[in-house]
Coordinates of C-alpha atoms and ligand atoms in Angstrom, one line a residue:
M646 CA 94.1 5.5 68.9
T647 CA 93.4 9.2 69.2
D648 CA 96.0 11.8 68.7
T649 CA 95.4 15.4 69.6
T650 CA 96.4 16.5 66.1
A651 CA 94.4 13.7 64.5
Q652 CA 91.9 14.7 61.8
Q653 CA 88.8 12.8 61.2
F654 CA 87.5 12.0 57.7
N655 CA 84.4 10.2 56.5
F656 CA 84.6 7.4 54.0
K657 CA 82.9 7.9 50.7
A658 CA 79.4 6.4 50.5
E659 CA 80.5 3.5 48.3
T660 CA 83.5 2.7 50.5
K661 CA 81.2 2.5 53.5
Q662 CA 79.1 0.1 51.6
L663 CA 82.0 -2.1 50.7
L664 CA 83.3 -2.0 54.3
H665 CA 80.0 -3.1 55.5
I666 CA 79.9 -6.1 53.2
L667 CA 83.5 -7.1 54.0
I668 CA 83.1 -6.8 57.7
H669 CA 80.0 -9.0 57.7
S670 CA 81.1 -11.3 55.0
L671 CA 81.2 -15.0 55.6
Y672 CA 83.7 -15.5 52.8
K673 CA 85.6 -18.7 53.3
D674 CA 88.9 -17.7 51.8
R675 CA 89.6 -14.6 53.8
E676 CA 93.3 -15.2 53.3
V677 CA 93.1 -13.3 50.0
F678 CA 93.5 -10.1 52.1
L679 CA 97.2 -10.9 52.3
R680 CA 97.4 -11.2 48.5
E681 CA 95.9 -7.8 48.1
L682 CA 98.2 -6.1 50.6
L683 CA 101.3 -7.8 49.1
S684 CA 100.2 -6.8 45.7
N685 CA 99.9 -3.2 46.8
A686 CA 103.3 -3.4 48.5
S687 CA 104.8 -4.8 45.3
D688 CA 103.2 -2.1 43.2
A689 CA 104.6 0.6 45.6
I690 CA 108.1 -0.8 45.3
N691 CA 107.8 -1.0 41.5
R692 CA 106.7 2.6 41.4
L693 CA 109.7 3.6 43.5
R694 CA 112.0 1.7 41.3
F695 CA 110.5 3.3 38.3
E696 CA 110.9 6.7 39.9
M697 CA 114.6 6.0 40.6
L698 CA 115.3 5.4 36.9
T699 CA 115.2 9.1 36.5
N700 CA 115.4 10.6 40.0
Q701 CA 118.0 9.7 42.6
N702 CA 116.8 12.3 45.0
V703 CA 114.7 9.9 47.1
L704 CA 114.7 9.0 50.7
D705 CA 116.8 6.0 51.6
P706 CA 118.1 5.4 48.0
E707 CA 120.1 2.4 49.3
A708 CA 117.4 0.7 51.2
E709 CA 116.7 -2.9 50.1
L710 CA 113.5 -3.2 48.0
R711 CA 111.6 -5.7 50.1
I712 CA 108.5 -6.6 52.0
H713 CA 108.6 -7.7 55.6
I714 CA 105.8 -9.5 57.4
K715 CA 105.9 -9.8 61.2
V716 CA 103.3 -11.7 63.3
D717 CA 102.6 -11.4 67.0
K718 CA 100.5 -14.4 68.0
D719 CA 99.7 -13.1 71.5
A720 CA 98.8 -9.6 70.5
R721 CA 96.9 -11.1 67.5
T722 CA 98.6 -8.6 65.1
I723 CA 100.2 -8.8 61.6
T724 CA 102.6 -6.1 60.4
I725 CA 103.5 -5.7 56.7
Q726 CA 106.2 -3.3 55.8
D727 CA 107.5 -2.3 52.4
T728 CA 110.2 0.0 51.2
G729 CA 108.1 1.3 48.4
I730 CA 107.1 4.7 47.2
G731 CA 105.2 5.6 50.4
M732 CA 102.4 8.1 50.7
D733 CA 102.2 11.6 52.2
Q734 CA 99.1 12.9 54.0
D735 CA 97.2 14.0 50.9
E736 CA 98.0 10.7 49.1
I737 CA 96.9 8.6 52.0
V738 CA 93.6 10.4 52.3
D739 CA 93.2 10.1 48.5
H740 CA 94.1 6.5 48.1
L741 CA 92.8 4.9 51.3
G742 CA 89.7 7.0 51.7
T743 CA 88.1 6.1 48.4
I744 CA 87.8 2.9 46.4
A745 CA 90.6 2.8 43.8
Q746 CA 90.0 -0.7 42.6
S747 CA 87.6 -1.0 39.7
G748 CA 87.2 -4.6 40.8
A749 CA 85.8 -3.4 44.1
R750 CA 83.4 -1.1 42.3
R751 CA 82.1 -3.9 40.1
F752 CA 81.8 -6.1 43.1
L753 CA 79.5 -3.5 44.7
E754 CA 77.4 -3.4 41.6
A755 CA 77.1 -7.1 41.5
A756 CA 76.3 -7.2 45.2
R757 CA 73.5 -4.7 44.6
E758 CA 72.1 -6.5 41.6
S759 CA 72.3 -10.0 42.9
G760 CA 70.8 -9.0 46.2
Q761 CA 72.0 -12.2 47.6
D762 CA 75.2 -13.1 49.5
A763 CA 77.9 -11.6 47.4
S764 CA 80.6 -12.7 49.7
Q765 CA 81.3 -15.8 47.8
M766 CA 82.7 -13.6 45.0
I767 CA 85.1 -11.5 47.0
G768 CA 88.1 -13.6 46.0
Q769 CA 87.4 -13.2 42.3
F770 CA 86.7 -9.5 42.4
G771 CA 89.9 -8.6 44.0
V772 CA 88.5 -5.9 46.2
G773 CA 91.8 -4.4 47.0
F774 CA 93.1 -2.8 50.2
Y775 CA 89.7 -2.9 52.0
S776 CA 89.6 -6.7 51.9
V777 CA 91.8 -6.4 55.1
F778 CA 88.6 -5.6 57.0
M779 CA 87.4 -9.2 56.5
V780 CA 90.0 -10.1 59.2
A781 CA 90.8 -6.8 61.0
E782 CA 89.4 -5.3 64.1
W783 CA 91.4 -2.2 63.2
V784 CA 94.1 -1.2 60.7
R785 CA 96.8 1.3 61.1
V786 CA 98.8 2.4 58.0
T787 CA 101.9 4.4 58.6
S788 CA 103.7 5.8 55.6
R789 CA 106.6 8.0 54.6
S790 CA 106.8 9.2 51.1
F791 CA 110.0 8.8 49.0
R792 CA 110.1 12.6 48.7
P793 CA 112.9 13.5 51.2
D794 CA 111.0 16.5 52.7
A795 CA 107.6 14.7 53.1
Q796 CA 106.2 14.1 56.6
A797 CA 105.3 10.7 57.8
V798 CA 101.6 10.1 58.3
T799 CA 99.3 7.6 60.0
W800 CA 95.9 6.4 58.9
Y801 CA 93.7 4.5 61.3
A802 CA 90.3 2.8 60.8
T803 CA 88.1 0.2 62.5
G804 CA 85.8 -0.3 59.5
D805 CA 83.4 2.3 60.9
D806 CA 82.2 5.2 58.8
S807 CA 85.2 7.3 59.4
Y808 CA 89.0 7.1 59.7
E809 CA 91.7 9.2 61.3
V810 CA 94.8 10.7 59.9
S811 CA 97.6 12.1 62.0
P812 CA 101.3 13.0 61.8
A813 CA 103.6 10.1 62.6
E814 CA 107.1 9.2 63.5
M815 CA 108.7 7.1 60.8
T816 CA 112.2 7.6 59.6
E817 CA 112.4 5.1 56.8
R818 CA 110.8 5.3 53.4
G819 CA 107.8 3.1 52.7
T820 CA 104.6 1.9 54.2
R821 CA 103.8 -0.2 57.3
I822 CA 100.4 -1.8 57.7
E823 CA 99.5 -3.0 61.2
I824 CA 96.5 -5.2 61.5
K825 CA 94.7 -6.2 64.7
L826 CA 93.0 -9.4 63.8
K827 CA 89.4 -10.1 64.8
E828 CA 89.0 -12.9 67.3
D829 CA 87.7 -15.2 64.7
A830 CA 90.7 -14.5 62.4
A831 CA 93.3 -15.4 65.0
E832 CA 94.4 -18.2 62.8
F833 CA 96.3 -15.7 60.6
A834 CA 98.6 -14.7 63.4
D835 CA 100.8 -17.6 62.6
D836 CA 104.2 -17.6 60.7
F837 CA 103.5 -21.0 59.2
R838 CA 100.1 -20.0 57.9
I839 CA 101.4 -16.7 56.5
K840 CA 104.2 -18.5 54.7
N841 CA 101.7 -20.8 53.1
I842 CA 99.5 -18.0 51.9
V843 CA 102.5 -16.2 50.4
S844 CA 103.6 -19.3 48.5
K845 CA 100.1 -19.9 47.3
H846 CA 99.2 -16.5 46.1
S847 CA 102.2 -14.3 45.9
D848 CA 105.1 -16.5 45.0
Y849 CA 106.2 -14.5 41.9
I850 CA 106.1 -11.1 43.5
G851 CA 109.3 -9.6 42.1
F852 CA 110.7 -8.6 45.5
P853 CA 111.8 -10.6 48.5
I854 CA 109.1 -11.2 51.1
Y855 CA 110.6 -12.0 54.5
V856 CA 108.5 -13.5 57.3
G857 CA 109.6 -13.1 60.9
D858 CA 113.3 -13.2 61.6
E859 CA 114.2 -15.5 58.7
E860 CA 116.9 -14.3 56.4
K861 CA 115.6 -16.2 53.4
P862 CA 112.7 -14.8 51.5
V863 CA 109.6 -17.0 51.4
N864 CA 108.7 -16.3 47.8
K865 CA 110.5 -17.4 44.6
Q866 CA 110.7 -13.8 43.3
T867 CA 111.8 -14.6 39.8
S868 CA 109.1 -13.6 37.6
L869 CA 107.5 -16.5 36.0
W870 CA 108.3 -15.3 32.5
R871 CA 112.0 -15.4 33.2
T872 CA 111.8 -18.9 34.6
A873 CA 112.8 -21.8 32.4
R874 CA 109.8 -23.4 30.8
N875 CA 110.7 -26.9 32.0
E876 CA 110.6 -25.7 35.6
I877 CA 107.1 -24.4 35.4
T878 CA 104.0 -26.6 35.9
E879 CA 100.8 -26.2 34.0
E880 CA 99.2 -25.2 37.3
Q881 CA 101.7 -22.4 37.8
Y882 CA 101.0 -21.0 34.4
K883 CA 97.3 -21.0 35.2
D884 CA 97.9 -19.5 38.6
F885 CA 99.8 -16.6 37.2
Y886 CA 97.1 -16.0 34.7
R887 CA 94.4 -16.0 37.4
Q888 CA 96.5 -13.7 39.6
T889 CA 97.1 -11.1 36.9
T890 CA 93.6 -11.1 35.5
L891 CA 91.4 -12.5 38.3
D892 CA 89.6 -14.4 35.5
F893 CA 88.3 -17.5 37.2
E894 CA 88.2 -19.5 34.1
D895 CA 91.4 -21.2 32.9
P896 CA 93.0 -19.6 29.9
L897 CA 92.5 -21.3 26.5
M898 CA 96.2 -21.5 26.1
H899 CA 99.4 -19.8 26.9
I900 CA 102.5 -18.9 24.9
H901 CA 105.8 -18.7 26.8
M902 CA 108.6 -17.3 24.6
V903 CA 112.2 -16.4 25.0
T904 CA 114.1 -15.0 22.1
D905 CA 117.5 -13.4 21.6
A906 CA 117.3 -12.3 18.0
P907 CA 116.3 -10.1 16.4
V908 CA 115.4 -8.7 19.8
Q909 CA 115.8 -10.0 23.3
L910 CA 112.5 -10.7 24.9
Y911 CA 110.6 -12.8 27.4
A912 CA 106.9 -13.0 26.9
L913 CA 104.2 -14.9 28.6
L914 CA 101.0 -14.5 26.7
Y915 CA 97.5 -15.9 27.4
F916 CA 94.4 -16.4 25.4
P917 CA 91.4 -16.0 27.7
A918 CA 88.7 -18.5 27.4
K919 CA 86.1 -15.9 26.9
A920 CA 86.2 -12.7 24.9
E921 CA 84.2 -10.7 27.3
R922 CA 86.2 -9.7 30.4
N923 CA 84.2 -10.9 33.3
M924 CA 82.8 -8.3 35.5
F925 CA 85.4 -9.1 38.1
S926 CA 88.4 -8.8 35.9
L927 CA 91.4 -7.0 37.3
R928 CA 92.3 -5.9 33.8
K929 CA 90.6 -2.6 33.1
D930 CA 91.8 -2.2 29.6
D931 CA 93.3 -4.1 26.7
G932 CA 97.1 -4.3 26.4
L933 CA 100.1 -6.2 27.6
K934 CA 102.2 -5.4 30.7
L935 CA 105.5 -4.2 29.4
Y936 CA 108.6 -4.7 31.6
S937 CA 112.0 -3.5 30.9
R938 CA 114.4 -5.8 32.8
N939 CA 111.8 -6.8 35.3
I940 CA 110.6 -3.2 35.9
L941 CA 107.0 -2.5 35.0
I942 CA 107.1 0.3 32.4
D943 CA 103.5 0.2 31.1
E944 CA 100.5 -1.6 32.6
Y945 CA 98.4 -1.6 29.4
N946 CA 100.7 -1.4 26.4
K947 CA 98.8 -1.5 23.1
D948 CA 101.7 -1.3 20.7
L949 CA 103.0 -4.8 21.2
L950 CA 100.3 -6.6 19.3
P951 CA 98.0 -5.5 16.4
E952 CA 94.5 -4.4 17.3
Y953 CA 93.0 -7.7 16.1
L954 CA 95.0 -9.6 18.8
R955 CA 94.0 -7.2 21.5
F956 CA 92.3 -9.9 23.5
V957 CA 95.7 -11.5 24.3
Q958 CA 96.8 -11.0 27.9
G959 CA 100.2 -11.2 29.5
V960 CA 103.6 -9.8 30.0
V961 CA 106.5 -8.8 27.7
D962 CA 109.9 -8.1 29.2
S963 CA 112.9 -7.0 27.1
E964 CA 116.5 -6.5 28.0
D965 CA 116.8 -4.3 24.9
L966 CA 114.6 -1.5 26.1
P967 CA 116.9 1.2 27.4
L968 CA 116.7 1.5 31.2
N969 CA 116.0 5.2 31.3
V970 CA 113.0 4.6 29.1
S971 CA 109.9 6.3 30.2
R972 CA 106.3 5.5 29.5
E973 CA 106.2 8.1 26.8
T974 CA 109.5 7.5 25.1
V975 CA 108.9 3.8 24.9
Q976 CA 106.3 4.5 22.2
S977 CA 108.9 6.3 20.1
S978 CA 111.7 3.8 20.6
G979 CA 112.4 1.9 17.4
L980 CA 112.4 -1.3 19.4
M981 CA 108.6 -1.4 19.7
P982 CA 107.8 -2.3 16.0
K983 CA 110.4 -5.0 16.2
L984 CA 108.9 -6.5 19.4
K985 CA 105.5 -6.3 17.8
K986 CA 106.6 -8.1 14.7
V987 CA 108.2 -11.0 16.7
L988 CA 105.2 -11.3 19.0
T989 CA 102.6 -11.1 16.3
N990 CA 104.4 -13.8 14.2
Q991 CA 104.6 -16.1 17.2
V992 CA 101.0 -15.7 18.2
V993 CA 99.8 -16.4 14.6
R994 CA 102.1 -19.4 14.4
E995 CA 100.8 -20.8 17.6
L996 CA 97.3 -20.3 16.4
E997 CA 98.0 -22.1 13.2
N998 CA 99.6 -25.0 15.2
L999 CA 96.6 -25.1 17.5
A1000 CA 94.3 -25.4 14.5
K1001 CA 96.3 -28.3 13.2
K1002 CA 96.7 -30.1 16.5
D1003 CA 93.5 -29.5 18.3
T1004 CA 90.6 -28.6 16.1
E1005 CA 88.2 -28.6 19.0
K1006 CA 90.2 -26.1 21.0
Y1007 CA 90.7 -24.0 17.9
A1008 CA 86.9 -24.0 17.4
A1009 CA 86.5 -22.7 20.9
F1010 CA 89.0 -20.0 20.2
W1011 CA 87.3 -19.2 16.9
S1012 CA 83.9 -18.9 18.4
E1013 CA 85.1 -16.4 20.9
F1014 CA 87.7 -14.4 19.0
G1015 CA 87.0 -15.0 15.3
V1016 CA 85.2 -11.7 15.2
Y1017 CA 88.4 -9.9 16.2
L1018 CA 90.3 -11.4 13.3
K1019 CA 87.5 -10.5 10.9
Q1020 CA 87.6 -7.0 12.2
G1021 CA 91.4 -7.1 11.6
I1022 CA 90.8 -7.7 8.0
A1023 CA 88.4 -4.9 7.7
A1024 CA 90.5 -2.5 9.7
S1025 CA 94.0 -3.2 8.3
P1026 CA 93.9 -4.8 4.9
A1027 CA 97.7 -5.0 5.0
D1028 CA 97.3 -7.8 7.5
T1029 CA 94.9 -9.8 5.4
D1030 CA 97.5 -12.3 4.3
T1031 CA 98.5 -13.0 7.9
I1032 CA 95.0 -13.4 9.1
T1033 CA 93.2 -15.3 6.3
P1034 CA 94.7 -18.7 7.1
L1035 CA 93.2 -18.3 10.6
L1036 CA 89.7 -17.7 9.3
R1037 CA 87.0 -20.4 9.7
F1038 CA 83.7 -20.7 8.0
K1039 CA 80.5 -22.7 8.0
T1040 CA 79.4 -23.7 4.5
N1041 CA 76.2 -25.0 2.8
T1042 CA 77.8 -28.4 2.2
N1043 CA 79.6 -28.5 5.6
P1044 CA 77.3 -26.7 8.0
E1045 CA 78.4 -28.5 11.1
T1046 CA 82.1 -28.1 11.1
W1047 CA 84.5 -25.1 10.7
S1048 CA 86.3 -25.0 7.4
S1049 CA 89.4 -22.9 6.5
L1050 CA 89.7 -21.3 3.1
D1051 CA 92.3 -24.0 2.3
D1052 CA 89.7 -26.7 3.1
Y1053 CA 87.3 -24.9 0.8
V1054 CA 89.8 -24.7 -2.0
S1055 CA 90.7 -28.4 -1.6
R1056 CA 87.1 -29.4 -2.1
M1057 CA 86.5 -27.1 -5.1
K1058 CA 84.9 -28.6 -8.2
D1059 CA 87.1 -29.2 -11.2
G1060 CA 87.5 -25.9 -13.0
Q1061 CA 86.0 -23.8 -10.2
K1062 CA 87.9 -20.6 -10.0
V1063 CA 85.9 -18.6 -7.5
I1064 CA 85.2 -18.9 -3.8
Y1065 CA 81.5 -18.3 -3.4
Y1066 CA 79.9 -16.8 -0.4
I1067 CA 76.4 -15.8 0.7
V1068 CA 75.7 -13.1 3.3
G1069 CA 72.7 -13.0 5.5
E1070 CA 71.2 -12.7 8.9
D1071 CA 71.6 -16.3 10.2
F1072 CA 72.3 -19.8 9.0
R1073 CA 68.7 -20.8 8.7
S1074 CA 67.8 -18.0 6.5
V1075 CA 70.8 -18.1 4.2
L1076 CA 70.3 -21.9 3.7
R1077 CA 66.9 -21.1 2.5
S1078 CA 68.0 -18.3 0.2
P1079 CA 67.0 -18.5 -3.4
H1080 CA 70.6 -17.6 -4.4
L1081 CA 71.6 -21.1 -3.3
D1082 CA 69.1 -22.9 -5.5
A1083 CA 71.5 -23.5 -8.3
F1084 CA 74.5 -24.2 -6.0
K1085 CA 72.5 -26.7 -4.0
A1086 CA 71.3 -28.4 -7.2
N1087 CA 74.9 -29.2 -8.3
G1088 CA 76.6 -29.4 -4.9
T1089 CA 78.8 -26.3 -5.2
E1090 CA 80.2 -25.2 -1.8
V1091 CA 79.3 -21.7 -0.6
L1092 CA 80.6 -19.9 2.5
L1093 CA 77.8 -18.9 4.9
L1094 CA 78.5 -15.4 6.2
T1095 CA 76.0 -14.5 8.9
E1096 CA 77.8 -12.3 11.4
P1097 CA 77.5 -8.5 11.1
M1098 CA 81.3 -8.4 11.1
D1099 CA 81.4 -10.5 8.0
S1100 CA 80.2 -7.6 5.9
F1101 CA 83.0 -5.5 7.3
M1102 CA 85.5 -8.2 6.6
L1103 CA 84.4 -8.6 3.0
M1104 CA 85.4 -5.0 2.4
G1105 CA 89.0 -6.1 2.9
L1106 CA 88.8 -9.6 1.6
N1107 CA 88.2 -10.1 -2.1
K1108 CA 90.8 -12.7 -2.9
Y1109 CA 92.4 -15.7 -1.4
K1110 CA 95.5 -17.1 -3.1
D1111 CA 94.4 -17.2 -6.8
Y1112 CA 90.8 -17.3 -6.1
E1113 CA 88.4 -14.4 -6.1
L1114 CA 85.7 -14.3 -3.6
K1115 CA 82.2 -13.6 -5.0
S1116 CA 78.8 -13.3 -3.7
V1117 CA 76.2 -15.7 -5.0
S1118 CA 73.8 -12.8 -5.1
G1119 CA 75.8 -11.1 -7.8
A1120 CA 73.7 -10.8 -11.0
E1121 CA 76.5 -11.7 -13.3
V1122 CA 78.7 -14.2 -11.6
D1123 CA 80.9 -15.4 -14.4
G1124 CA 78.6 -17.4 -16.6
A1125 CA 80.9 -20.2 -17.4
E1126 CA 81.5 -21.2 -13.8
Q1127 CA 78.2 -20.3 -12.4
P1128 CA 76.3 -23.4 -11.8
K1129 CA 73.0 -23.3 -13.7
A1130 CA 69.8 -24.7 -12.6
E1131 CA 68.8 -27.7 -14.6
S1132 CA 65.1 -27.3 -14.4
E1133 CA 62.9 -30.1 -15.5
A1134 CA 59.7 -28.2 -15.1
E1135 CA 58.2 -26.7 -18.1
K1136 CA 58.7 -23.0 -18.6
I1137 CA 56.0 -20.4 -19.0
P1138 CA 55.7 -19.5 -22.6
E1139 CA 57.8 -16.5 -23.4
G1140 CA 55.0 -14.2 -24.4
D1141 CA 53.0 -14.9 -21.2
F1142 CA 56.1 -14.5 -19.1
N1143 CA 56.9 -11.2 -20.6
S1144 CA 53.4 -9.9 -19.8
L1145 CA 53.9 -11.1 -16.2
I1146 CA 57.2 -9.2 -16.0
E1147 CA 55.4 -6.1 -17.2
K1148 CA 52.8 -6.6 -14.5
F1149 CA 55.6 -6.9 -11.8
K1150 CA 57.3 -3.7 -13.1
E1151 CA 54.0 -1.9 -13.0
V1152 CA 53.3 -2.8 -9.4
L1153 CA 56.8 -2.4 -8.0
G1154 CA 57.7 0.7 -10.0
E1155 CA 60.7 2.5 -8.7
R1156 CA 61.5 0.0 -6.0
V1157 CA 63.3 -2.3 -8.4
T1158 CA 65.7 -1.4 -11.2
D1159 CA 64.5 -4.2 -13.4
V1160 CA 62.5 -7.4 -13.4
R1161 CA 63.6 -10.3 -15.5
A1162 CA 63.8 -14.1 -15.9
S1163 CA 66.4 -16.1 -14.1
N1164 CA 68.0 -19.4 -15.0
R1165 CA 69.5 -19.9 -11.6
L1166 CA 66.3 -20.6 -9.6
V1167 CA 65.0 -24.1 -8.9
T1168 CA 62.6 -24.2 -6.0
S1169 CA 62.4 -20.4 -5.3
V1170 CA 60.0 -18.1 -7.0
A1171 CA 62.2 -15.0 -7.1
R1172 CA 65.4 -13.5 -5.9
L1173 CA 66.9 -10.0 -5.7
V1174 CA 70.3 -9.4 -7.3
D1175 CA 72.5 -6.4 -7.5
A1176 CA 71.9 -4.3 -10.5
D1177 CA 75.4 -3.4 -11.0
E1178 CA 78.4 -5.6 -10.5
N1179 CA 80.3 -2.7 -9.1
S1180 CA 77.8 -1.7 -6.6
N1181 CA 78.9 -2.8 -3.1
P1182 CA 76.1 -4.8 -1.5
E1183 CA 78.2 -5.3 1.6
L1184 CA 78.4 -1.6 2.1
Q1185 CA 74.7 -1.3 2.2
R1186 CA 74.6 -4.0 4.9
V1187 CA 77.3 -2.3 6.8
Y1188 CA 75.3 0.9 6.8
K1189 CA 72.3 -1.1 8.2
Y1190 CA 74.4 -2.5 11.0
L1191 CA 76.0 0.9 11.8
G1192 CA 72.5 2.2 12.2
K1193 CA 73.3 4.8 9.6
E1194 CA 70.5 6.2 7.4
Y1195 CA 69.6 3.2 5.4
E1196 CA 67.6 2.9 2.3
V1197 CA 66.5 -0.4 0.9
P1198 CA 68.9 -0.8 -2.0
K1199 CA 67.4 -0.9 -5.4
K1200 CA 67.9 -4.3 -7.0
V1201 CA 66.9 -6.4 -9.9
L1202 CA 64.1 -8.8 -9.2
E1203 CA 64.7 -12.2 -11.0
L1204 CA 61.8 -14.5 -11.5
N1205 CA 61.8 -18.3 -11.9
P1206 CA 60.1 -18.9 -15.3
S1207 CA 59.3 -22.5 -14.4
H1208 CA 57.7 -21.9 -11.1
E1209 CA 54.2 -23.3 -10.6
M1210 CA 53.2 -20.3 -8.5
L1211 CA 54.0 -17.8 -11.2
K1212 CA 52.0 -19.9 -13.7
N1213 CA 49.0 -19.6 -11.4
L1214 CA 49.7 -15.9 -10.8
L1215 CA 49.4 -15.4 -14.5
N1216 CA 45.8 -16.7 -14.3
T1217 CA 44.9 -14.5 -11.4
E1218 CA 43.3 -11.2 -11.8
G1219 CA 43.0 -7.8 -10.1
E1220 CA 43.8 -7.0 -6.5
L1221 CA 44.9 -10.5 -5.5
Q1222 CA 47.5 -10.5 -8.3
N1223 CA 48.8 -7.2 -7.1
I1224 CA 49.2 -8.2 -3.5
V1225 CA 50.9 -11.4 -4.4
I1226 CA 53.4 -9.5 -6.4
E1227 CA 54.0 -7.2 -3.5
Q1228 CA 54.5 -10.2 -1.3
V1229 CA 56.9 -11.9 -3.7
Y1230 CA 59.1 -8.7 -3.5
D1231 CA 58.8 -8.4 0.3
S1232 CA 59.7 -12.1 0.8
A1233 CA 62.7 -11.6 -1.4
L1234 CA 63.8 -8.7 0.7
L1235 CA 63.2 -10.7 3.9
V1236 CA 65.4 -13.6 2.9
E1237 CA 68.1 -11.1 1.9
G1238 CA 67.9 -9.7 5.4
L1239 CA 67.1 -6.3 3.9
H1240 CA 63.5 -5.9 4.9
P1241 CA 63.2 -2.6 6.8
D1242 CA 59.9 -3.5 8.5
P1243 CA 58.9 -7.1 8.3
S1244 CA 55.8 -6.8 10.5
S1245 CA 54.3 -4.5 7.9
M1246 CA 53.7 -7.7 5.9
A1247 CA 51.3 -9.2 8.3
E1248 CA 48.2 -7.6 7.0
R1249 CA 48.9 -8.5 3.5
V1250 CA 49.8 -12.1 4.4
Q1251 CA 46.4 -12.3 6.1
R1252 CA 44.6 -11.2 3.0
I1253 CA 46.5 -13.8 0.9
M1254 CA 45.5 -16.5 3.4
E1255 CA 41.9 -15.4 3.2
A1256 CA 42.0 -15.6 -0.5
A1257 CA 43.6 -19.0 -0.5
L1258 CA 41.0 -20.4 2.0
S1259 CA 38.0 -19.0 0.2
K1260 CA 39.2 -20.7 -2.9
A1261 CA 39.8 -24.0 -1.1
R1262 CA 36.3 -24.0 0.3
Ligands
ADP310 P1 94.7 -0.7 43.6 O1 95.8 -1.5 44.2 O2 93.9 -1.5 42.6 O3 95.0 0.7 43.2 P2 93.8 -0.9 46.4 O4 92.5 -0.7 47.0 O5 94.5 -2.2 46.6 O6 93.6 -0.6 44.9 O7 94.8 0.2 46.9 C1 94.4 1.6 46.8 C2 95.6 2.5 46.7 O8 96.3 2.7 47.9 C3 96.7 2.1 45.7 O9 96.4 2.5 44.4 C4 97.9 2.9 46.2 O10 97.9 4.2 45.7 C5 97.6 3.0 47.7 N1 98.4 2.0 48.4 C6 97.9 0.9 49.0 N2 98.9 0.2 49.6 C7 100.0 0.9 49.4 C8 101.4 0.7 49.8 N3 101.8 -0.3 50.5 N4 102.3 1.7 49.5 C9 101.9 2.8 48.8 N5 100.6 3.0 48.4 C10 99.7 2.1 48.7
MG311 MG1 95.7 -3.3 45.1

């Protein structure tokens, strides 16, 4: 189709690449092209409707908001026409000449990286408008913008490197897409087939989709969130999720709510199975879709849920939002905080229920999203009370299962008034920590906090109900409750022990604030404790994680006066005594997860081994 006034444009490099892949793809489910085109048509109508909230000066203001599909079997063509916002010449060049979809871009990256046949992934990426070239010999898009004075325009491409744009005759507002099907795609030139595809992929598009001459729309149209719960199947809930996110995993769960007071709202919320958006995801950002009476106001609204629930996906629709609301004023409308409160409460309640009813599923949730909740405590202490019942922990006495703080409290020893925790790098190293010696000995439960986020969380969490949270590494954990080590081994005589302490102080110098005997160690030689109860050990760790300038915090080194090794150390002289003292300190740093340079120990450890072996000979 050449027109004398036609202008030729070249596709951008990455568009060419995408087209090349699509044209040669062996993708089985090519029918998704229709889903993409209908989704674009629906977007265009939505945008028109949004425009009309504030501007009546549009072309054809009375035209029905609808999509029409016409099939010509003999000519092997499909025509899709909408009464949406339309495009003028600049827009059509802009929008159809370059890749808009971030899904498409990621698809290209994946195709490049995997180097293999990427076509199996097309359906999941949602490659947008260009997916039509999987089935099209050529495509002609004719469009007339809603602006009354705009000229109609035609865009024509065969999937080659260039496309043509020329003026067109079109009197009505909207966009018409004509597709000449490839020979091997003739199957799509069929009313019945088209209707099936529409029902399968696009049933809930909010505008009527007519096929052929039929007067009844093929799609249900009502948005799923406004449909009564008992009329929706589990499969439909999942479908909707997949359509809006293109996540190929089923969601962990959904929440479908309808309320009238204190605000009217419909909401359909989903918990994804994975925290990380997969690379194909349609959702480019956090946030919920906000509709006002079925009109999309905001694609990524972040004011409907607190930060710590930002992984929740879905739709919120409220009759109470004023209709002339704009994307900007919606933020300042007093309704938003109300919606947020209702939604947050509901989400939290559902999570609590889930935890009660299905611990396995909750564990799956926790593994993926626990870190968000912990962050919530760190970032907004005001929400601590809401979030803490949702927290789960591994503990020294229950390392395999997840325990809530209530579980912990219910298992407390008689008279225990404190919730103990230990912070470290990983489960293995904290379970080995000398701080646990005494707790292990008398079976007191200790929360194991091993994620970087735990240190941040602790900055906002120092109490649960009546119980204070305390680190087992504190020097002066309340004496009365602190389990003491009942050591059977004989202690080093005080005089000898004091001279050993002096030796330690001499060797370690400024690096420790003090060296002293401990009554809390059983099997361990030494431990590091905080010098000052008010110092904030978590903050030091936070600095380390943030990669800020980090100095090994000065601590008190506590020694186990009954330990065999220290008895032997007492009888060791000279250089070997010094390097063992150094190593005792370094090992203590290591188990605390505070050692700045562990490999620096290798040389010393070797010397200690040499000494040990030469003795053994
Ligand atoms: P996306 O829908 O993610 O933006 P697409 O590749 O599907 O990406 O579409 C590219 C762009 O082309 C759209 O953003 C839109 O601006 C424009 N477009 C596509 N189809 C239509 C249509 N039927 N009416 C108006 N504009 C459209
Ligand atoms: Mg699209």
